[in-house]
Every structure is written in C-alpha cells, then in structure tokens.
Amino acid sequence: MNQKISNWLKEYLEKADMDCFIVGISGGVDSALVSTLCAQTGKKTIVVSLPIYQASDQLERTYNHISWLKEKYSNVESFEFDLTDTFKIFKSLFPIENKLALANSRSRLRMVTLYQIAGTYKGLVVGTGNKVEDFGVGFFTKYGDGGVDISPIADLTKTEVRQMAHELGIIEEILAAKSTDGLWEDNRTDEDQIGATYEELEWAMSFKETPEKLVERQKEVYFIFNKFNTQNKHKMISIPTFKK
C-alpha cells in the first residue's frame, strides 16, 4: 500500500507539472508518514517545521524525524520558520481573546506559510489528515491544516497510519507519541479534546447497527462521534452555493 500511495503522489505531481512536495512536520505520526511517502517518490520533498509556542517534546520529535528522513532520502530538504513572534503580533490586534479562534489561527498561519513556500518552489502542499479526522469527526481547521492540494492518507484510519509508519521504519518516539494537534499551550492531546481514542472513533465510524444494543461506553463513543460529525459537517462538504 505504501508504494501504491507513493506512485500515486509521483504521478499526480508530474501530471500537475509541479516540481516538489511541501509537507509541514508536527512531530506526529501522520506528518511523519506523509513526508516519508513523499520522499519515497524520489521527487524533491521539502519538509517544514513551523513552531508557534511549540512544546519541547513535539519539536524534538520533529527534528529527529527530519534528521532520519534526510539521512534516508537524498531528495529531502528542510526549513524551519518560527512563527511565534508573528502570531504574537496577530494576537495583539484583537481586544477580545477567544482561545479556540486563536488555536485555529495558528493552523491558518502555518497554511499561509506552506503556500508561500509552495509558490516559491513550484510545489504542492500535501495534507496529513487521516480518514477519521477528515471524514469522520472533522478534526481539523478549515482553511488551516485542511487547506491542501493533495491528501495521500485521507482514506487510511489512524490504525492503518500507525501500521504503515511502523513498516517504513519511522522512529519509535513518534510511533509511541500521543496524538496532538499542537495548537494549545497546555499540550492537550486529541483524545483530551474529543473524548475518545482513535480506535474507538474508528469503531463508531464503521458502526451500522442500532445504538440501543450498545453497552454504556459504546453509547458514549457513538454519541461523541455523531456530535462531532454533525457539528463539523461544514468542513467535510462543498461550500454552499446559491444557484440562480
């Protein structure tokens, strides 16, 4: 499967007449896998660290993955743009502080930076969202990490992502790390924010029977999944357009 995805990426890049892939690296398994799949194509792959008040363990995993990737693939280049000061200035413009809005703005600031790099180097911005995030609970920022040109792992569950990352030899500290979007200064995990593990969400996403037969925890997870799926539906469908 990993070779099929890499071949698909390579063919798409060539048909689009573009020169390289641009991947934001977070220190998590999704971006680690995507950057490896891109590098595996043999095409120029630019990996980018974009810290904004980033936790030290996330940064360390990011640096370690980039080092591993560059040692393994000669077609990989890397940049770091510390956006903390830029974000500080942006934040200071608003008299009312909304923490969720600011967290989403971090993601959008990173997206703008990735597209600036893509425009400079004639590249495609590659998405790192998996199936549960992108089409299950909508756990991404609209026009932030959801703003991409191509999504190579959007049909893979988190379990499949971890399995493939393990098969490709991605470093253990990334495989063992708890998933986080890295948008909060308290370093909260995805599970903290959602209230369920990815394994539980994968179950809920595939559940087709009547919820009345479920045990208590299953009912909780089923409710959590459907709540997020409903409230984030606007992220997963086309923009509503008035038809004259």
Short mmCIF file of N, CA and C in Angstrom, two decimals, residues 21-177:
data_model
loop_
_atom_site.label_atom_id
_atom_site.label_comp_id
_atom_site.label_asym_id
_atom_site.label_seq_id
_atom_site.Cartn_x
_atom_site.Cartn_y
_atom_site.Cartn_z
N PHE A 21 7.12 18.42 -3.42
CA PHE A 21 6.11 18.31 -2.39
C PHE A 21 6.50 19.19 -1.20
N ILE A 22 5.50 19.80 -0.54
CA ILE A 22 5.71 20.61 0.65
C ILE A 22 4.91 19.97 1.79
N VAL A 23 5.60 19.60 2.87
CA VAL A 23 4.92 18.92 3.98
C VAL A 23 5.28 19.59 5.30
N GLY A 24 4.28 20.02 6.05
CA GLY A 24 4.51 20.54 7.39
C GLY A 24 4.70 19.39 8.36
N ILE A 25 5.74 19.46 9.17
CA ILE A 25 6.08 18.39 10.10
C ILE A 25 5.74 18.83 11.53
N SER A 26 4.97 17.98 12.24
CA SER A 26 4.47 18.36 13.56
C SER A 26 5.10 17.57 14.70
N GLY A 27 5.79 16.47 14.37
CA GLY A 27 6.27 15.57 15.41
C GLY A 27 5.31 14.42 15.66
N GLY A 28 4.22 14.36 14.87
CA GLY A 28 3.24 13.29 14.99
C GLY A 28 3.39 12.26 13.89
N VAL A 29 2.66 11.16 14.03
CA VAL A 29 2.82 10.04 13.11
C VAL A 29 2.24 10.33 11.72
N ASP A 30 1.18 11.14 11.63
CA ASP A 30 0.57 11.42 10.33
C ASP A 30 1.53 12.17 9.41
N SER A 31 2.10 13.26 9.91
CA SER A 31 3.02 14.03 9.07
C SER A 31 4.32 13.27 8.82
N ALA A 32 4.71 12.44 9.78
CA ALA A 32 5.91 11.61 9.58
C ALA A 32 5.69 10.62 8.44
N LEU A 33 4.52 9.99 8.42
CA LEU A 33 4.22 9.03 7.36
C LEU A 33 4.11 9.73 6.01
N VAL A 34 3.37 10.83 5.96
CA VAL A 34 3.17 11.53 4.68
C VAL A 34 4.50 12.01 4.11
N SER A 35 5.36 12.59 4.93
CA SER A 35 6.64 13.07 4.43
C SER A 35 7.50 11.91 3.92
N THR A 36 7.39 10.75 4.56
CA THR A 36 8.15 9.58 4.12
C THR A 36 7.61 9.06 2.79
N LEU A 37 6.29 9.03 2.64
CA LEU A 37 5.69 8.60 1.38
C LEU A 37 6.08 9.53 0.24
N CYS A 38 6.14 10.83 0.53
CA CYS A 38 6.56 11.80 -0.49
C CYS A 38 8.04 11.59 -0.85
N ALA A 39 8.87 11.43 0.15
CA ALA A 39 10.30 11.22 -0.08
C ALA A 39 10.56 9.96 -0.88
N GLN A 40 9.74 8.95 -0.64
CA GLN A 40 9.87 7.67 -1.30
C GLN A 40 9.65 7.75 -2.81
N THR A 41 9.02 8.84 -3.28
CA THR A 41 8.78 9.01 -4.72
C THR A 41 10.06 9.32 -5.48
N GLY A 42 11.08 9.81 -4.76
CA GLY A 42 12.31 10.24 -5.42
C GLY A 42 12.24 11.69 -5.88
N LYS A 43 11.07 12.29 -5.77
CA LYS A 43 10.90 13.70 -6.14
C LYS A 43 11.32 14.60 -4.98
N LYS A 44 11.68 15.83 -5.30
CA LYS A 44 12.08 16.78 -4.27
C LYS A 44 10.97 16.95 -3.24
N THR A 45 11.33 16.77 -1.98
CA THR A 45 10.38 16.87 -0.88
C THR A 45 10.91 17.88 0.14
N ILE A 46 10.15 18.95 0.35
CA ILE A 46 10.55 19.99 1.31
C ILE A 46 9.71 19.81 2.57
N VAL A 47 10.37 19.50 3.68
CA VAL A 47 9.67 19.34 4.96
C VAL A 47 9.91 20.59 5.79
N VAL A 48 8.86 21.03 6.48
CA VAL A 48 8.90 22.35 7.13
C VAL A 48 8.43 22.24 8.59
N SER A 49 9.24 22.77 9.49
CA SER A 49 8.85 22.91 10.89
C SER A 49 8.34 24.33 11.10
N LEU A 50 7.15 24.46 11.71
CA LEU A 50 6.50 25.76 11.86
C LEU A 50 6.07 25.98 13.31
N PRO A 51 7.02 26.07 14.24
CA PRO A 51 6.64 26.19 15.66
C PRO A 51 5.97 27.51 16.01
N ILE A 52 4.94 27.40 16.84
CA ILE A 52 4.29 28.55 17.48
C ILE A 52 4.07 28.14 18.93
N TYR A 53 4.90 28.66 19.83
CA TYR A 53 4.85 28.25 21.24
C TYR A 53 4.87 26.72 21.36
N GLN A 54 5.68 26.05 20.54
CA GLN A 54 5.62 24.60 20.48
C GLN A 54 6.24 23.94 21.70
N ALA A 55 5.64 22.86 22.16
CA ALA A 55 6.18 22.08 23.28
C ALA A 55 7.50 21.46 22.87
N SER A 56 8.43 21.37 23.81
CA SER A 56 9.78 20.90 23.51
C SER A 56 9.80 19.47 23.00
N ASP A 57 8.91 18.61 23.51
CA ASP A 57 8.91 17.21 23.05
C ASP A 57 8.42 17.11 21.62
N GLN A 58 7.46 17.96 21.23
CA GLN A 58 7.00 17.98 19.84
C GLN A 58 8.12 18.43 18.90
N LEU A 59 8.83 19.47 19.32
CA LEU A 59 9.94 19.97 18.50
C LEU A 59 11.05 18.93 18.37
N GLU A 60 11.35 18.27 19.46
CA GLU A 60 12.42 17.26 19.43
C GLU A 60 12.06 16.13 18.47
N ARG A 61 10.81 15.67 18.52
CA ARG A 61 10.37 14.62 17.59
C ARG A 61 10.42 15.11 16.16
N THR A 62 10.05 16.37 15.94
CA THR A 62 10.11 16.96 14.60
C THR A 62 11.53 16.94 14.07
N TYR A 63 12.47 17.44 14.87
CA TYR A 63 13.87 17.50 14.44
C TYR A 63 14.43 16.10 14.20
N ASN A 64 14.09 15.17 15.07
CA ASN A 64 14.60 13.80 14.93
C ASN A 64 14.06 13.12 13.68
N HIS A 65 12.78 13.36 13.39
CA HIS A 65 12.21 12.77 12.17
C HIS A 65 12.86 13.37 10.93
N ILE A 66 13.02 14.69 10.93
CA ILE A 66 13.64 15.34 9.76
C ILE A 66 15.06 14.82 9.55
N SER A 67 15.81 14.65 10.62
CA SER A 67 17.17 14.11 10.51
C SER A 67 17.15 12.70 9.94
N TRP A 68 16.23 11.87 10.45
CA TRP A 68 16.10 10.50 9.96
C TRP A 68 15.75 10.48 8.47
N LEU A 69 14.83 11.37 8.08
CA LEU A 69 14.35 11.43 6.70
C LEU A 69 15.48 11.86 5.76
N LYS A 70 16.25 12.87 6.17
CA LYS A 70 17.34 13.37 5.31
C LYS A 70 18.48 12.37 5.20
N GLU A 71 18.70 11.59 6.24
CA GLU A 71 19.72 10.55 6.17
C GLU A 71 19.31 9.44 5.21
N LYS A 72 18.02 9.17 5.16
CA LYS A 72 17.50 8.06 4.37
C LYS A 72 17.24 8.44 2.91
N TYR A 73 16.87 9.69 2.67
CA TYR A 73 16.49 10.13 1.32
C TYR A 73 17.26 11.40 0.93
N SER A 74 17.99 11.34 -0.15
CA SER A 74 18.81 12.48 -0.58
C SER A 74 17.99 13.59 -1.22
N ASN A 75 16.72 13.30 -1.55
CA ASN A 75 15.86 14.29 -2.20
C ASN A 75 15.08 15.16 -1.21
N VAL A 76 15.39 15.04 0.09
CA VAL A 76 14.67 15.80 1.11
C VAL A 76 15.44 17.05 1.53
N GLU A 77 14.74 18.18 1.57
CA GLU A 77 15.27 19.44 2.09
C GLU A 77 14.37 19.88 3.24
N SER A 78 14.89 20.73 4.11
CA SER A 78 14.09 21.16 5.25
C SER A 78 14.25 22.65 5.52
N PHE A 79 13.19 23.21 6.08
CA PHE A 79 13.19 24.60 6.53
C PHE A 79 12.54 24.67 7.90
N GLU A 80 12.90 25.68 8.67
CA GLU A 80 12.15 25.99 9.88
C GLU A 80 11.82 27.47 9.88
N PHE A 81 10.56 27.77 10.13
CA PHE A 81 10.10 29.14 10.28
C PHE A 81 9.40 29.25 11.62
N ASP A 82 10.04 29.87 12.58
CA ASP A 82 9.42 30.05 13.89
C ASP A 82 8.42 31.20 13.78
N LEU A 83 7.15 30.87 13.89
CA LEU A 83 6.07 31.84 13.69
C LEU A 83 5.55 32.43 14.99
N THR A 84 6.25 32.18 16.09
CA THR A 84 5.77 32.63 17.40
C THR A 84 5.62 34.15 17.45
N ASP A 85 6.63 34.89 17.02
CA ASP A 85 6.56 36.36 17.07
C ASP A 85 5.48 36.89 16.13
N THR A 86 5.33 36.27 14.97
CA THR A 86 4.28 36.67 14.03
C THR A 86 2.91 36.47 14.65
N PHE A 87 2.75 35.33 15.32
CA PHE A 87 1.48 35.04 15.97
C PHE A 87 1.21 36.01 17.12
N LYS A 88 2.25 36.36 17.86
CA LYS A 88 2.10 37.34 18.96
C LYS A 88 1.53 38.65 18.43
N ILE A 89 2.08 39.14 17.32
CA ILE A 89 1.62 40.40 16.73
C ILE A 89 0.16 40.27 16.29
N PHE A 90 -0.15 39.15 15.63
CA PHE A 90 -1.53 38.90 15.19
C PHE A 90 -2.49 38.89 16.38
N LYS A 91 -2.11 38.18 17.42
CA LYS A 91 -2.94 38.06 18.63
C LYS A 91 -3.18 39.42 19.28
N SER A 92 -2.17 40.27 19.26
CA SER A 92 -2.28 41.58 19.92
C SER A 92 -3.27 42.52 19.24
N LEU A 93 -3.68 42.21 18.02
CA LEU A 93 -4.59 43.08 17.27
C LEU A 93 -6.03 42.98 17.77
N PHE A 94 -6.33 41.94 18.56
CA PHE A 94 -7.72 41.69 18.93
C PHE A 94 -7.94 41.95 20.42
N PRO A 95 -8.86 42.84 20.77
CA PRO A 95 -9.09 43.18 22.18
C PRO A 95 -9.75 42.06 22.97
N ILE A 96 -10.52 41.19 22.27
CA ILE A 96 -11.19 40.07 22.93
C ILE A 96 -10.47 38.79 22.54
N GLU A 97 -10.09 38.01 23.55
CA GLU A 97 -9.34 36.78 23.28
C GLU A 97 -10.27 35.58 23.28
N ASN A 98 -10.34 34.90 22.16
CA ASN A 98 -11.08 33.65 22.04
C ASN A 98 -10.06 32.54 21.77
N LYS A 99 -9.87 31.64 22.72
CA LYS A 99 -8.78 30.67 22.63
C LYS A 99 -8.95 29.70 21.47
N LEU A 100 -10.18 29.29 21.19
CA LEU A 100 -10.40 28.38 20.06
C LEU A 100 -10.10 29.07 18.74
N ALA A 101 -10.56 30.31 18.61
CA ALA A 101 -10.30 31.06 17.38
C ALA A 101 -8.79 31.26 17.18
N LEU A 102 -8.08 31.52 18.27
CA LEU A 102 -6.62 31.71 18.17
C LEU A 102 -5.91 30.41 17.83
N ALA A 103 -6.41 29.30 18.38
CA ALA A 103 -5.82 28.00 18.03
C ALA A 103 -5.99 27.73 16.54
N ASN A 104 -7.16 28.03 16.00
CA ASN A 104 -7.39 27.85 14.57
C ASN A 104 -6.54 28.80 13.75
N SER A 105 -6.31 30.00 14.27
CA SER A 105 -5.46 30.96 13.56
C SER A 105 -4.02 30.49 13.47
N ARG A 106 -3.56 29.77 14.48
CA ARG A 106 -2.22 29.17 14.40
C ARG A 106 -2.13 28.26 13.18
N SER A 107 -3.15 27.42 13.03
CA SER A 107 -3.15 26.48 11.92
C SER A 107 -3.21 27.21 10.58
N ARG A 108 -3.99 28.27 10.52
CA ARG A 108 -4.11 29.02 9.26
C ARG A 108 -2.83 29.79 8.94
N LEU A 109 -2.14 30.25 9.96
CA LEU A 109 -0.87 30.93 9.74
C LEU A 109 0.15 29.96 9.15
N ARG A 110 0.13 28.73 9.63
CA ARG A 110 1.02 27.71 9.09
C ARG A 110 0.66 27.40 7.63
N MET A 111 -0.65 27.34 7.34
CA MET A 111 -1.08 27.07 5.97
C MET A 111 -0.58 28.15 5.02
N VAL A 112 -0.70 29.41 5.42
CA VAL A 112 -0.24 30.52 4.58
C VAL A 112 1.26 30.39 4.31
N THR A 113 2.01 30.00 5.33
CA THR A 113 3.46 29.85 5.19
C THR A 113 3.80 28.72 4.23
N LEU A 114 3.10 27.59 4.37
CA LEU A 114 3.34 26.46 3.48
C LEU A 114 3.05 26.84 2.02
N TYR A 115 1.99 27.61 1.80
CA TYR A 115 1.67 28.01 0.43
C TYR A 115 2.64 29.06 -0.11
N GLN A 116 3.22 29.86 0.78
CA GLN A 116 4.27 30.78 0.34
C GLN A 116 5.48 29.98 -0.17
N ILE A 117 5.84 28.94 0.58
CA ILE A 117 6.94 28.07 0.16
C ILE A 117 6.59 27.35 -1.15
N ALA A 118 5.35 26.86 -1.22
CA ALA A 118 4.90 26.16 -2.42
C ALA A 118 4.96 27.07 -3.64
N GLY A 119 4.55 28.32 -3.47
CA GLY A 119 4.61 29.26 -4.57
C GLY A 119 6.03 29.58 -4.99
N THR A 120 6.92 29.63 -4.03
CA THR A 120 8.32 29.95 -4.31
C THR A 120 9.02 28.81 -5.04
N TYR A 121 8.71 27.58 -4.65
CA TYR A 121 9.44 26.42 -5.19
C TYR A 121 8.61 25.58 -6.16
N LYS A 122 7.45 26.10 -6.59
CA LYS A 122 6.58 25.40 -7.52
C LYS A 122 6.23 24.01 -6.97
N GLY A 123 5.63 24.02 -5.77
CA GLY A 123 5.33 22.77 -5.10
C GLY A 123 3.87 22.58 -4.78
N LEU A 124 3.54 21.36 -4.40
CA LEU A 124 2.20 21.01 -3.93
C LEU A 124 2.21 20.87 -2.41
N VAL A 125 1.26 21.50 -1.75
CA VAL A 125 1.11 21.34 -0.30
C VAL A 125 0.37 20.02 -0.05
N VAL A 126 1.01 19.14 0.71
CA VAL A 126 0.47 17.80 0.91
C VAL A 126 -0.21 17.70 2.27
N GLY A 127 -1.45 17.23 2.28
CA GLY A 127 -2.22 17.10 3.52
C GLY A 127 -1.76 15.92 4.36
N THR A 128 -1.94 16.04 5.67
CA THR A 128 -1.53 14.98 6.59
C THR A 128 -2.71 14.43 7.40
N GLY A 129 -3.93 14.75 6.99
CA GLY A 129 -5.10 14.27 7.72
C GLY A 129 -5.45 12.83 7.37
N ASN A 130 -5.88 12.06 8.37
CA ASN A 130 -6.30 10.68 8.13
C ASN A 130 -7.83 10.61 7.96
N LYS A 131 -8.33 9.41 7.72
CA LYS A 131 -9.75 9.22 7.39
C LYS A 131 -10.68 9.66 8.52
N VAL A 132 -10.32 9.31 9.77
CA VAL A 132 -11.19 9.65 10.90
C VAL A 132 -11.25 11.17 11.10
N GLU A 133 -10.09 11.82 10.99
CA GLU A 133 -10.03 13.28 11.14
C GLU A 133 -10.79 13.98 10.02
N ASP A 134 -10.50 13.58 8.76
CA ASP A 134 -11.02 14.32 7.62
C ASP A 134 -12.47 14.02 7.29
N PHE A 135 -12.91 12.77 7.50
CA PHE A 135 -14.25 12.39 7.06
C PHE A 135 -15.11 11.77 8.15
N GLY A 136 -14.54 11.65 9.35
CA GLY A 136 -15.31 11.11 10.48
C GLY A 136 -15.77 12.21 11.41
N VAL A 137 -14.82 12.80 12.15
CA VAL A 137 -15.17 13.81 13.15
C VAL A 137 -14.82 15.24 12.71
N GLY A 138 -14.20 15.39 11.54
CA GLY A 138 -13.85 16.72 11.07
C GLY A 138 -12.89 17.44 11.99
N PHE A 139 -11.91 16.70 12.51
CA PHE A 139 -10.97 17.25 13.49
C PHE A 139 -9.79 17.91 12.78
N PHE A 140 -10.07 19.03 12.17
CA PHE A 140 -9.04 19.82 11.50
C PHE A 140 -9.54 21.25 11.39
N THR A 141 -8.65 22.16 11.08
CA THR A 141 -9.02 23.57 10.94
C THR A 141 -9.38 23.88 9.50
N LYS A 142 -10.56 24.41 9.31
CA LYS A 142 -10.99 24.81 7.97
C LYS A 142 -10.06 25.92 7.46
N TYR A 143 -9.51 25.73 6.28
CA TYR A 143 -8.53 26.65 5.68
C TYR A 143 -7.25 26.75 6.51
N GLY A 144 -7.02 25.74 7.35
CA GLY A 144 -5.75 25.65 8.09
C GLY A 144 -5.05 24.40 7.61
N ASP A 145 -4.99 23.36 8.47
CA ASP A 145 -4.42 22.10 8.02
C ASP A 145 -5.34 21.40 7.03
N GLY A 146 -6.58 21.91 6.88
CA GLY A 146 -7.48 21.39 5.85
C GLY A 146 -7.24 22.03 4.50
N GLY A 147 -6.40 23.06 4.44
CA GLY A 147 -6.09 23.74 3.18
C GLY A 147 -4.88 23.12 2.52
N VAL A 148 -5.11 22.16 1.63
CA VAL A 148 -4.02 21.42 0.99
C VAL A 148 -4.35 21.18 -0.48
N ASP A 149 -3.35 20.69 -1.22
CA ASP A 149 -3.55 20.37 -2.63
C ASP A 149 -3.86 18.90 -2.87
N ILE A 150 -3.37 18.03 -2.00
CA ILE A 150 -3.48 16.60 -2.22
C ILE A 150 -3.44 15.89 -0.85
N SER A 151 -4.23 14.82 -0.70
CA SER A 151 -4.34 14.16 0.61
C SER A 151 -4.07 12.66 0.48
N PRO A 152 -2.84 12.24 0.69
CA PRO A 152 -2.48 10.84 0.45
C PRO A 152 -2.95 9.83 1.48
N ILE A 153 -3.24 10.26 2.72
CA ILE A 153 -3.64 9.28 3.74
C ILE A 153 -5.07 9.51 4.22
N ALA A 154 -5.85 10.28 3.48
CA ALA A 154 -7.22 10.61 3.91
C ALA A 154 -8.17 9.42 3.82
N ASP A 155 -7.74 8.31 3.25
CA ASP A 155 -8.57 7.11 3.24
C ASP A 155 -7.99 6.02 4.14
N LEU A 156 -7.01 6.40 4.99
CA LEU A 156 -6.43 5.46 5.94
C LEU A 156 -6.88 5.81 7.36
N THR A 157 -7.27 4.80 8.13
CA THR A 157 -7.58 5.03 9.53
C THR A 157 -6.29 5.30 10.30
N LYS A 158 -6.42 5.77 11.53
CA LYS A 158 -5.24 6.01 12.35
C LYS A 158 -4.48 4.71 12.61
N THR A 159 -5.22 3.63 12.78
CA THR A 159 -4.58 2.33 12.98
C THR A 159 -3.74 1.95 11.76
N GLU A 160 -4.28 2.18 10.57
CA GLU A 160 -3.54 1.88 9.34
C GLU A 160 -2.33 2.79 9.18
N VAL A 161 -2.48 4.06 9.59
CA VAL A 161 -1.36 5.01 9.54
C VAL A 161 -0.22 4.50 10.42
N ARG A 162 -0.55 4.11 11.64
CA ARG A 162 0.49 3.63 12.57
C ARG A 162 1.15 2.35 12.04
N GLN A 163 0.36 1.46 11.48
CA GLN A 163 0.91 0.21 10.94
C GLN A 163 1.87 0.50 9.79
N MET A 164 1.48 1.38 8.89
CA MET A 164 2.33 1.70 7.75
C MET A 164 3.59 2.43 8.19
N ALA A 165 3.45 3.33 9.16
CA ALA A 165 4.61 4.05 9.69
C ALA A 165 5.60 3.07 10.31
N HIS A 166 5.08 2.10 11.03
CA HIS A 166 5.94 1.07 11.63
C HIS A 166 6.67 0.28 10.54
N GLU A 167 5.96 -0.11 9.49
CA GLU A 167 6.55 -0.87 8.39
C GLU A 167 7.66 -0.08 7.68
N LEU A 168 7.52 1.23 7.62
CA LEU A 168 8.51 2.07 6.94
C LEU A 168 9.68 2.45 7.84
N GLY A 169 9.64 2.01 9.10
CA GLY A 169 10.77 2.24 9.99
C GLY A 169 10.83 3.61 10.62
N ILE A 170 9.68 4.31 10.65
CA ILE A 170 9.64 5.64 11.29
C ILE A 170 10.00 5.50 12.77
N ILE A 171 10.73 6.46 13.29
CA ILE A 171 11.36 6.34 14.61
C ILE A 171 10.33 6.07 15.71
N GLU A 172 10.75 5.30 16.70
CA GLU A 172 9.87 4.79 17.74
C GLU A 172 9.22 5.89 18.56
N GLU A 173 9.94 6.98 18.83
CA GLU A 173 9.37 8.04 19.67
C GLU A 173 8.15 8.68 19.03
N ILE A 174 8.09 8.69 17.70
CA ILE A 174 6.91 9.20 17.00
C ILE A 174 5.79 8.18 17.04
N LEU A 175 6.12 6.92 16.84
CA LEU A 175 5.11 5.86 16.89
C LEU A 175 4.45 5.79 18.26
N ALA A 176 5.22 6.07 19.31
CA ALA A 176 4.71 5.94 20.69
C ALA A 176 4.03 7.21 21.20
N ALA A 177 4.20 8.32 20.50
CA ALA A 177 3.68 9.61 20.99
C ALA A 177 2.15 9.68 20.90
#
